[in-house]
Amino acid sequence: MKKLISLFLALVMTISFAACGGKNTDKTDSQGATSDSAGSGEVIEAFGKPANEIGVTLVLNTNLGDHAICDLSNQGLQEAAEQYGFNPTVVELGGDVTLQVPTMQEYAEDPDCDIIIAGTSNLKEAVQQVAQEYPDQMFILYDAQDDLGLENVFSMDHAQNEGAYLAGVAAALLTTSDAELANPEKIVGFVGGGQNTALEDYLVGYIQGVHSVDEEIDILVSWIGDFKDTAKGMELATAQADQGADVIFSVAGVAGLGTLSGCAESGIYSIGVDSDQYTSLIETDPTTAANICTSMYKQANVTVSKLLGMALDGSLEMGTYVKWGLKEGVVGLATDNDNYQKIFTDEMKAKIEEVQTAATNGELEIISAIGLDTETLQELLATASAQ
């Protein structure tokens, strides 16, 4: 009952708050990442308590140190904590599915935890189960949709298919070019962690982007099976390189670091994910970084920070779902680093910029795996070669 008590106190004190268990019948998809409601720095009280007594717990399915979504999510948490003054907690589950539900139950029962935020479809079912068990607890689920419409859950997806489309265009332009590490074969690759709707969304966008440049380009697809096995990631990258791929898009969290390393060892280009992985690895692993031609960024740090700000100032509409992408500036292609500028020609850069502008303006039809019927999805995936 801790949230109901806080709600009563908040009303008495007439302060701004976020209602964890309050009814919300407005299910409209009207929110956007450009909202002015977050980031003002003016929120000093919520849930009927001062900021320094508010607790926010970020639950990560795997671990920090991936130079990708986990690190970015934690960055967003820490930035929001610094701005608003709440107490942040990070929980790393290490990929252990048996820890998901009991961990969330533990924090839902903790009177010092006001918001539980968790990301990716791997944690969706756990969030939904515990949210139903604790209807007064606020949950924020990103990179997955709460299809139950629970009134104490806000959910969102990044339009990773849009960013992956740009990655596909970049890969296709390289494999058909005279770039230093390109070979005569028109073959590119994709190595994913675990196969799920979100990862298929990357793949669908990537396939579309590649074939928008040249429909004759072959796309090799391999799945690691988890997001931790760096050795398997390296092995699959090497296997694809042996089959003629000269550019591989790595979407596999920590395991993806192995894929990037495998590309470097095989003397081919790699495309990173979530963060600008060339920039994040250039000092600690310059050999691997040297072959990262670009990265499809997904700014989970911006998303997490903004969503927490909205939760604290009361503008986050619980029970709703949104999708943010190129238009909202949270996905795209890393083009500002030295490696991208060196590897891609001016003509290729102009083409990528042209495609990004058209996609951002909604002039391109980029299909998403999210909500797509099974038959159509399988037809799209069949245009690539599973390994």
CSV table of C-alpha atoms in Angstrom, one decimal:
chain,number,residue,atom,x,y,z
A,1,MET,CA,0.0,0.0,0.0
A,2,LYS,CA,3.0,2.3,0.1
A,3,LYS,CA,2.2,3.8,-3.3
A,4,LEU,CA,-1.4,4.6,-2.3
A,5,ILE,CA,-0.2,6.3,0.9
A,6,SER,CA,2.3,8.3,-1.1
A,7,LEU,CA,-0.5,9.3,-3.5
A,8,PHE,CA,-2.6,10.6,-0.7
A,9,LEU,CA,0.3,12.6,0.8
A,10,ALA,CA,1.1,14.0,-2.6
A,11,LEU,CA,-2.4,15.3,-3.1
A,12,VAL,CA,-2.5,16.8,0.4
A,13,MET,CA,0.8,18.5,-0.2
A,14,THR,CA,-0.2,19.6,-3.8
A,15,ILE,CA,3.1,18.7,-5.3
A,16,SER,CA,3.9,17.2,-8.7
A,17,PHE,CA,4.1,13.4,-8.6
A,18,ALA,CA,3.8,10.3,-10.8
A,19,ALA,CA,0.9,8.0,-9.9
A,20,CYS,CA,2.0,4.4,-9.8
A,21,GLY,CA,-1.3,2.7,-9.2
A,22,GLY,CA,-3.7,5.4,-10.4
A,23,LYS,CA,-6.3,4.5,-13.1
A,24,ASN,CA,-5.5,5.7,-16.6
A,25,THR,CA,-8.0,5.1,-19.3
A,26,ASP,CA,-6.3,7.2,-22.0
A,27,LYS,CA,-4.3,4.7,-24.1
A,28,THR,CA,-3.4,7.1,-26.8
A,29,ASP,CA,0.1,6.9,-28.3
A,30,SER,CA,0.8,10.6,-28.1
A,31,GLN,CA,4.1,10.9,-26.3
A,32,GLY,CA,7.4,11.6,-28.0
A,33,ALA,CA,11.0,11.7,-27.2
A,34,THR,CA,11.1,15.4,-27.8
A,35,SER,CA,8.7,16.1,-24.9
A,36,ASP,CA,9.7,19.1,-22.8
A,37,SER,CA,8.4,17.4,-19.7
A,38,ALA,CA,11.7,15.7,-18.8
A,39,GLY,CA,15.1,17.2,-18.3
A,40,SER,CA,13.9,20.5,-16.8
A,41,GLY,CA,15.8,19.8,-13.5
A,42,GLU,CA,12.8,21.3,-11.6
A,43,VAL,CA,11.5,18.1,-10.1
A,44,ILE,CA,12.5,18.0,-6.5
A,45,GLU,CA,9.7,16.0,-5.0
A,46,ALA,CA,7.6,13.0,-6.2
A,47,PHE,CA,5.7,10.1,-4.6
A,48,GLY,CA,5.1,12.3,-1.6
A,49,LYS,CA,8.7,12.5,-0.7
A,50,PRO,CA,11.8,14.6,-1.4
A,51,ALA,CA,14.0,13.5,-4.3
A,52,ASN,CA,16.8,12.1,-2.0
A,53,GLU,CA,14.3,9.6,-0.6
A,54,ILE,CA,13.1,8.3,-4.0
A,55,GLY,CA,14.5,5.0,-5.2
A,56,VAL,CA,14.8,3.9,-8.8
A,57,THR,CA,16.0,0.4,-9.7
A,58,LEU,CA,17.3,-0.5,-13.1
A,59,VAL,CA,17.2,-4.3,-13.8
A,60,LEU,CA,19.6,-5.5,-16.5
A,61,ASN,CA,19.0,-8.9,-18.1
A,62,THR,CA,22.8,-9.4,-18.6
A,63,ASN,CA,25.8,-7.3,-17.3
A,64,LEU,CA,27.5,-4.0,-17.5
A,65,GLY,CA,30.6,-3.8,-19.7
A,66,ASP,CA,28.9,-4.6,-23.0
A,67,HIS,CA,29.7,-1.2,-24.5
A,68,ALA,CA,26.1,-1.3,-25.7
A,69,ILE,CA,22.6,-1.3,-24.3
A,70,CYS,CA,23.5,-2.2,-20.7
A,71,ASP,CA,26.1,0.4,-20.3
A,72,LEU,CA,23.9,3.0,-22.1
A,73,SER,CA,21.0,2.2,-19.8
A,74,ASN,CA,23.1,2.6,-16.7
A,75,GLN,CA,24.5,5.9,-18.1
A,76,GLY,CA,20.9,7.2,-18.5
A,77,LEU,CA,20.0,6.1,-15.0
A,78,GLN,CA,23.1,7.9,-13.5
A,79,GLU,CA,22.5,11.0,-15.5
A,80,ALA,CA,18.9,11.2,-14.4
A,81,ALA,CA,19.9,10.5,-10.7
A,82,GLU,CA,22.4,13.4,-10.9
A,83,GLN,CA,19.9,15.7,-12.4
A,84,TYR,CA,16.9,14.9,-10.1
A,85,GLY,CA,18.6,13.7,-7.0
A,86,PHE,CA,17.0,10.2,-6.5
A,87,ASN,CA,18.8,7.1,-5.3
A,88,PRO,CA,19.7,4.8,-8.2
A,89,THR,CA,20.3,1.0,-8.0
A,90,VAL,CA,21.5,-1.2,-10.8
A,91,VAL,CA,20.9,-5.0,-10.7
A,92,GLU,CA,22.8,-7.2,-13.1
A,93,LEU,CA,21.0,-10.6,-13.7
A,94,GLY,CA,23.8,-12.1,-15.8
A,95,GLY,CA,21.4,-13.7,-18.2
A,96,ASP,CA,19.9,-15.9,-15.5
A,97,VAL,CA,16.2,-16.1,-16.2
A,98,THR,CA,15.5,-17.7,-12.8
A,99,LEU,CA,16.5,-14.4,-11.2
A,100,GLN,CA,14.1,-12.2,-13.1
A,101,VAL,CA,10.8,-12.6,-11.2
A,102,PRO,CA,12.2,-12.9,-7.6
A,103,THR,CA,14.5,-9.9,-8.2
A,104,MET,CA,11.6,-7.7,-9.3
A,105,GLN,CA,9.4,-9.0,-6.5
A,106,GLU,CA,12.1,-8.1,-4.0
A,107,TYR,CA,12.3,-4.5,-5.2
A,108,ALA,CA,8.5,-4.2,-5.6
A,109,GLU,CA,8.2,-5.1,-1.9
A,110,ASP,CA,10.9,-2.6,-0.9
A,111,PRO,CA,9.3,0.6,0.4
A,112,ASP,CA,12.3,2.6,-0.7
A,113,CYS,CA,11.9,1.5,-4.4
A,114,ASP,CA,9.5,3.8,-6.2
A,115,ILE,CA,10.2,2.9,-9.9
A,116,ILE,CA,11.5,-0.3,-11.4
A,117,ILE,CA,12.8,0.2,-14.9
A,118,ALA,CA,13.8,-2.8,-17.1
A,119,GLY,CA,14.7,-3.2,-20.8
A,120,THR,CA,14.4,-5.6,-23.7
A,121,SER,CA,11.8,-8.3,-24.5
A,122,ASN,CA,13.8,-10.8,-22.3
A,123,LEU,CA,12.4,-9.1,-19.2
A,124,LYS,CA,8.9,-8.5,-20.6
A,125,GLU,CA,7.1,-11.5,-19.0
A,126,ALA,CA,8.8,-11.0,-15.7
A,127,VAL,CA,7.7,-7.3,-15.6
A,128,GLN,CA,4.1,-8.2,-16.5
A,129,GLN,CA,3.9,-11.0,-13.9
A,130,VAL,CA,5.3,-8.9,-11.0
A,131,ALA,CA,3.3,-5.8,-12.1
A,132,GLN,CA,0.1,-7.7,-11.7
A,133,GLU,CA,1.2,-9.0,-8.3
A,134,TYR,CA,2.1,-5.5,-7.2
A,135,PRO,CA,-0.4,-3.1,-8.8
A,136,ASP,CA,0.8,-0.1,-6.7
A,137,GLN,CA,4.4,-0.4,-8.0
A,138,MET,CA,5.4,1.7,-11.1
A,139,PHE,CA,7.2,-0.2,-13.9
A,140,ILE,CA,8.9,1.2,-17.0
A,141,LEU,CA,9.5,-1.3,-19.7
A,142,TYR,CA,11.7,-0.3,-22.7
A,143,ASP,CA,12.5,-2.2,-25.8
A,144,ALA,CA,9.3,-4.3,-25.4
A,145,GLN,CA,5.6,-3.7,-25.4
A,146,ASP,CA,3.3,-4.5,-22.5
A,147,ASP,CA,0.6,-6.0,-24.7
A,148,LEU,CA,-1.6,-6.6,-21.5
A,149,GLY,CA,-2.1,-2.8,-21.1
A,150,LEU,CA,-1.3,-2.9,-17.4
A,151,GLU,CA,-2.1,0.4,-15.7
A,152,ASN,CA,1.1,0.5,-13.7
A,153,VAL,CA,3.3,-0.2,-16.6
A,154,PHE,CA,4.6,2.2,-19.3
A,155,SER,CA,6.2,0.5,-22.2
A,156,MET,CA,8.1,1.6,-25.3
A,157,ASP,CA,10.1,0.3,-28.3
A,158,HIS,CA,12.9,1.8,-30.1
A,159,ALA,CA,12.4,1.7,-33.9
A,160,GLN,CA,15.6,-0.3,-34.3
A,161,ASN,CA,14.4,-1.4,-37.7
A,162,GLU,CA,14.9,2.2,-38.9
A,163,GLY,CA,18.5,2.4,-37.6
A,164,ALA,CA,19.2,-1.1,-38.9
A,165,TYR,CA,17.9,-0.1,-42.4
A,166,LEU,CA,20.7,2.6,-42.4
A,167,ALA,CA,23.2,-0.1,-41.3
A,168,GLY,CA,22.1,-2.2,-44.2
A,169,VAL,CA,22.5,0.6,-46.7
A,170,ALA,CA,26.0,1.2,-45.3
A,171,ALA,CA,26.9,-2.5,-45.5
A,172,ALA,CA,25.6,-2.8,-49.1
A,173,LEU,CA,27.5,0.3,-50.2
A,174,LEU,CA,30.8,-1.1,-48.8
A,175,THR,CA,30.5,-4.6,-50.1
A,176,THR,CA,29.9,-3.3,-53.6
A,177,SER,CA,32.7,-0.8,-53.4
A,178,ASP,CA,36.5,-0.7,-53.8
A,179,ALA,CA,37.0,-0.1,-50.1
A,180,GLU,CA,40.3,-1.6,-48.7
A,181,LEU,CA,38.7,-4.6,-46.9
A,182,ALA,CA,35.9,-5.2,-49.4
A,183,ASN,CA,36.1,-8.3,-51.6
A,184,PRO,CA,34.6,-9.0,-55.0
A,185,GLU,CA,31.8,-11.0,-53.5
A,186,LYS,CA,28.5,-9.3,-52.8
A,187,ILE,CA,28.0,-10.9,-49.4
A,188,VAL,CA,27.3,-9.3,-46.0
A,189,GLY,CA,26.5,-10.8,-42.6
A,190,PHE,CA,24.4,-10.4,-39.5
A,191,VAL,CA,25.2,-12.0,-36.2
A,192,GLY,CA,22.5,-11.8,-33.5
A,193,GLY,CA,22.4,-12.8,-29.9
A,194,GLY,CA,19.2,-14.6,-29.0
A,195,GLN,CA,16.5,-14.7,-31.6
A,196,ASN,CA,13.4,-12.7,-30.5
A,197,THR,CA,11.1,-10.1,-31.9
A,198,ALA,CA,13.4,-7.2,-31.1
A,199,LEU,CA,16.4,-8.9,-32.8
A,200,GLU,CA,14.3,-9.8,-35.7
A,201,ASP,CA,13.3,-6.2,-36.0
A,202,TYR,CA,17.0,-5.3,-36.4
A,203,LEU,CA,17.3,-8.1,-39.0
A,204,VAL,CA,14.2,-7.1,-41.0
A,205,GLY,CA,15.4,-3.5,-41.2
A,206,TYR,CA,19.0,-4.6,-42.1
A,207,ILE,CA,17.7,-6.9,-44.9
A,208,GLN,CA,15.6,-4.1,-46.4
A,209,GLY,CA,18.4,-1.6,-46.2
A,210,VAL,CA,20.9,-4.0,-48.0
A,211,HIS,CA,18.4,-4.9,-50.7
A,212,SER,CA,17.4,-1.3,-51.3
A,213,VAL,CA,20.9,-0.8,-52.7
A,214,ASP,CA,21.3,-4.1,-54.5
A,215,GLU,CA,18.8,-7.0,-54.4
A,216,GLU,CA,21.6,-9.4,-55.5
A,217,ILE,CA,23.6,-9.0,-52.3
A,218,ASP,CA,23.5,-12.2,-50.2
A,219,ILE,CA,22.9,-11.8,-46.4
A,220,LEU,CA,24.3,-14.5,-44.1
A,221,VAL,CA,22.5,-14.7,-40.8
A,222,SER,CA,23.8,-16.5,-37.6
A,223,TRP,CA,22.4,-16.6,-34.1
A,224,ILE,CA,24.7,-17.1,-31.1
A,225,GLY,CA,21.9,-18.3,-28.8
A,226,ASP,CA,22.6,-15.8,-25.9
A,227,PHE,CA,24.2,-12.4,-25.3
A,228,LYS,CA,27.2,-13.5,-23.3
A,229,ASP,CA,29.1,-16.1,-25.4
A,230,THR,CA,31.9,-14.0,-26.9
A,231,ALA,CA,33.7,-17.1,-28.2
A,232,LYS,CA,30.7,-18.1,-30.2
A,233,GLY,CA,30.3,-14.6,-31.5
A,234,MET,CA,33.9,-14.7,-32.7
A,235,GLU,CA,33.4,-18.2,-34.2
A,236,LEU,CA,30.3,-17.1,-36.2
A,237,ALA,CA,32.0,-14.0,-37.5
A,238,THR,CA,35.0,-16.0,-38.7
A,239,ALA,CA,32.6,-18.5,-40.4
A,240,GLN,CA,30.8,-15.8,-42.2
A,241,ALA,CA,34.0,-14.2,-43.3
A,242,ASP,CA,35.2,-17.6,-44.7
A,243,GLN,CA,32.0,-17.7,-46.8
A,244,GLY,CA,32.8,-14.4,-48.3
A,245,ALA,CA,31.1,-11.8,-46.1
A,246,ASP,CA,33.2,-8.6,-45.9
A,247,VAL,CA,30.8,-6.6,-43.6
A,248,ILE,CA,29.0,-8.0,-40.6
A,249,PHE,CA,26.4,-6.3,-38.5
A,250,SER,CA,26.8,-7.4,-34.8
A,251,VAL,CA,23.7,-7.3,-32.6
A,252,ALA,CA,24.5,-9.4,-29.6
A,253,GLY,CA,25.4,-7.4,-26.4
A,254,VAL,CA,28.5,-8.6,-24.7
A,255,ALA,CA,28.7,-11.6,-27.1
A,256,GLY,CA,28.9,-9.1,-29.9
A,257,LEU,CA,32.3,-8.0,-28.7
A,258,GLY,CA,33.5,-11.4,-29.8
A,259,THR,CA,31.8,-10.9,-33.2
A,260,LEU,CA,33.6,-7.5,-33.6
A,261,SER,CA,36.9,-9.1,-32.7
A,262,GLY,CA,36.3,-11.9,-35.1
A,263,CYS,CA,35.7,-9.5,-37.9
A,264,ALA,CA,39.0,-7.7,-37.1
A,265,GLU,CA,40.9,-11.0,-37.0
A,266,SER,CA,39.4,-12.0,-40.4
A,267,GLY,CA,40.3,-8.7,-41.9
A,268,ILE,CA,36.7,-7.6,-42.7
A,269,TYR,CA,34.5,-4.7,-41.7
A,270,SER,CA,32.1,-4.8,-38.8
A,271,ILE,CA,29.1,-2.7,-37.8
A,272,GLY,CA,28.5,-2.1,-34.1
A,273,VAL,CA,25.3,-1.6,-32.3
A,274,ASP,CA,23.6,0.5,-29.6
A,275,SER,CA,26.6,2.8,-28.9
A,276,ASP,CA,29.3,4.2,-31.2
A,277,GLN,CA,31.4,1.1,-30.6
A,278,TYR,CA,34.4,2.4,-32.5
A,279,THR,CA,34.6,5.4,-30.2
A,280,SER,CA,34.0,3.3,-27.1
A,281,LEU,CA,36.6,0.6,-28.0
A,282,ILE,CA,39.4,2.7,-29.7
A,283,GLU,CA,41.4,3.2,-26.5
A,284,THR,CA,40.9,-0.3,-24.8
A,285,ASP,CA,40.9,-2.4,-28.0
A,286,PRO,CA,42.2,-0.5,-31.0
A,287,THR,CA,42.7,-3.6,-33.1
A,288,THR,CA,39.0,-4.4,-33.0
A,289,ALA,CA,37.9,-0.8,-33.2
A,290,ALA,CA,39.9,-0.3,-36.4
A,291,ASN,CA,37.5,-2.5,-38.4
A,292,ILE,CA,34.3,-1.0,-37.1
A,293,CYS,CA,33.2,1.1,-40.0
A,294,THR,CA,30.1,2.5,-38.2
A,295,SER,CA,27.6,1.5,-35.6
A,296,MET,CA,23.8,1.6,-35.5
A,297,TYR,CA,23.2,3.6,-32.3
A,298,LYS,CA,20.2,3.2,-30.1
A,299,GLN,CA,20.5,5.9,-27.4
A,300,ALA,CA,19.1,3.9,-24.5
A,301,ASN,CA,20.8,6.5,-22.2
A,302,VAL,CA,18.6,9.3,-23.6
A,303,THR,CA,15.5,7.1,-23.4
A,304,VAL,CA,16.1,6.0,-19.8
A,305,SER,CA,16.9,9.4,-18.6
A,306,LYS,CA,13.9,11.0,-20.4
A,307,LEU,CA,11.5,8.4,-19.2
A,308,LEU,CA,12.6,8.7,-15.6
A,309,GLY,CA,12.2,12.5,-15.8
A,310,MET,CA,8.7,12.1,-17.2
A,311,ALA,CA,7.9,9.7,-14.4
A,312,LEU,CA,9.0,12.1,-11.8
A,313,ASP,CA,7.2,15.1,-13.1
A,314,GLY,CA,4.0,13.2,-13.6
A,315,SER,CA,3.8,13.4,-17.4
A,316,LEU,CA,4.4,9.7,-18.1
A,317,GLU,CA,1.0,8.2,-19.0
A,318,MET,CA,0.9,4.8,-17.3
A,319,GLY,CA,-0.7,2.0,-19.3
A,320,THR,CA,0.4,3.4,-22.6
A,321,TYR,CA,2.9,2.3,-25.2
A,322,VAL,CA,5.0,4.4,-27.7
A,323,LYS,CA,7.7,3.8,-30.3
A,324,TRP,CA,10.6,6.2,-30.8
A,325,GLY,CA,13.0,6.1,-33.7
A,326,LEU,CA,14.7,8.3,-36.3
A,327,LYS,CA,12.2,11.2,-36.0
A,328,GLU,CA,12.8,11.3,-32.2
A,329,GLY,CA,16.6,11.1,-32.6
A,330,VAL,CA,17.1,8.0,-30.5
A,331,VAL,CA,18.3,5.7,-33.3
A,332,GLY,CA,20.6,6.3,-36.2
A,333,LEU,CA,24.0,5.7,-37.7
A,334,ALA,CA,27.3,6.8,-36.1
A,335,THR,CA,28.9,9.0,-38.7
A,336,ASP,CA,30.9,11.5,-36.6
A,337,ASN,CA,33.9,9.4,-35.8
A,338,ASP,CA,37.2,9.3,-37.7
A,339,ASN,CA,36.8,5.7,-38.9
A,340,TYR,CA,33.5,6.3,-40.6
A,341,GLN,CA,34.9,9.4,-42.3
A,342,LYS,CA,38.0,7.5,-43.5
A,343,ILE,CA,36.3,4.4,-44.7
A,344,PHE,CA,33.3,5.8,-46.5
A,345,THR,CA,33.7,7.9,-49.7
A,346,ASP,CA,32.0,11.2,-50.0
A,347,GLU,CA,29.6,9.7,-52.5
A,348,MET,CA,28.7,6.9,-50.0
A,349,LYS,CA,28.3,9.4,-47.2
A,350,ALA,CA,26.0,11.5,-49.3
A,351,LYS,CA,23.9,8.5,-50.2
A,352,ILE,CA,23.6,7.5,-46.5
A,353,GLU,CA,22.6,11.0,-45.5
A,354,GLU,CA,20.0,11.1,-48.3
A,355,VAL,CA,18.5,7.8,-47.1
A,356,GLN,CA,18.5,8.9,-43.4
A,357,THR,CA,16.7,12.2,-44.3
A,358,ALA,CA,14.1,10.3,-46.4
A,359,ALA,CA,13.6,7.8,-43.6
A,360,THR,CA,13.3,10.4,-40.9
A,361,ASN,CA,10.7,12.3,-42.9
A,362,GLY,CA,8.6,9.1,-43.3
A,363,GLU,CA,9.3,8.9,-47.1
A,364,LEU,CA,10.4,5.3,-46.9
A,365,GLU,CA,8.4,2.3,-45.9
A,366,ILE,CA,10.6,0.4,-43.5
A,367,ILE,CA,8.9,-2.7,-42.2
A,368,SER,CA,9.0,-3.6,-38.5
A,369,ALA,CA,9.0,-7.1,-37.2
A,370,ILE,CA,7.1,-5.8,-34.2
A,371,GLY,CA,3.4,-6.6,-34.8
A,372,LEU,CA,4.1,-8.2,-38.1
A,373,ASP,CA,2.2,-11.3,-39.0
A,374,THR,CA,4.2,-14.5,-38.9
A,375,GLU,CA,3.8,-15.4,-42.6
A,376,THR,CA,5.0,-12.0,-43.8
A,377,LEU,CA,7.9,-12.0,-41.3
A,378,GLN,CA,9.1,-15.4,-42.4
A,379,GLU,CA,8.9,-14.4,-46.1
A,380,LEU,CA,11.2,-11.4,-45.3
A,381,LEU,CA,13.6,-13.5,-43.3
A,382,ALA,CA,13.7,-16.0,-46.0
A,383,THR,CA,15.4,-13.5,-48.3
A,384,ALA,CA,18.5,-13.9,-46.1
A,385,SER,CA,20.5,-17.1,-45.7
A,386,ALA,CA,20.4,-18.7,-42.2
A,387,GLN,CA,23.6,-20.3,-41.1
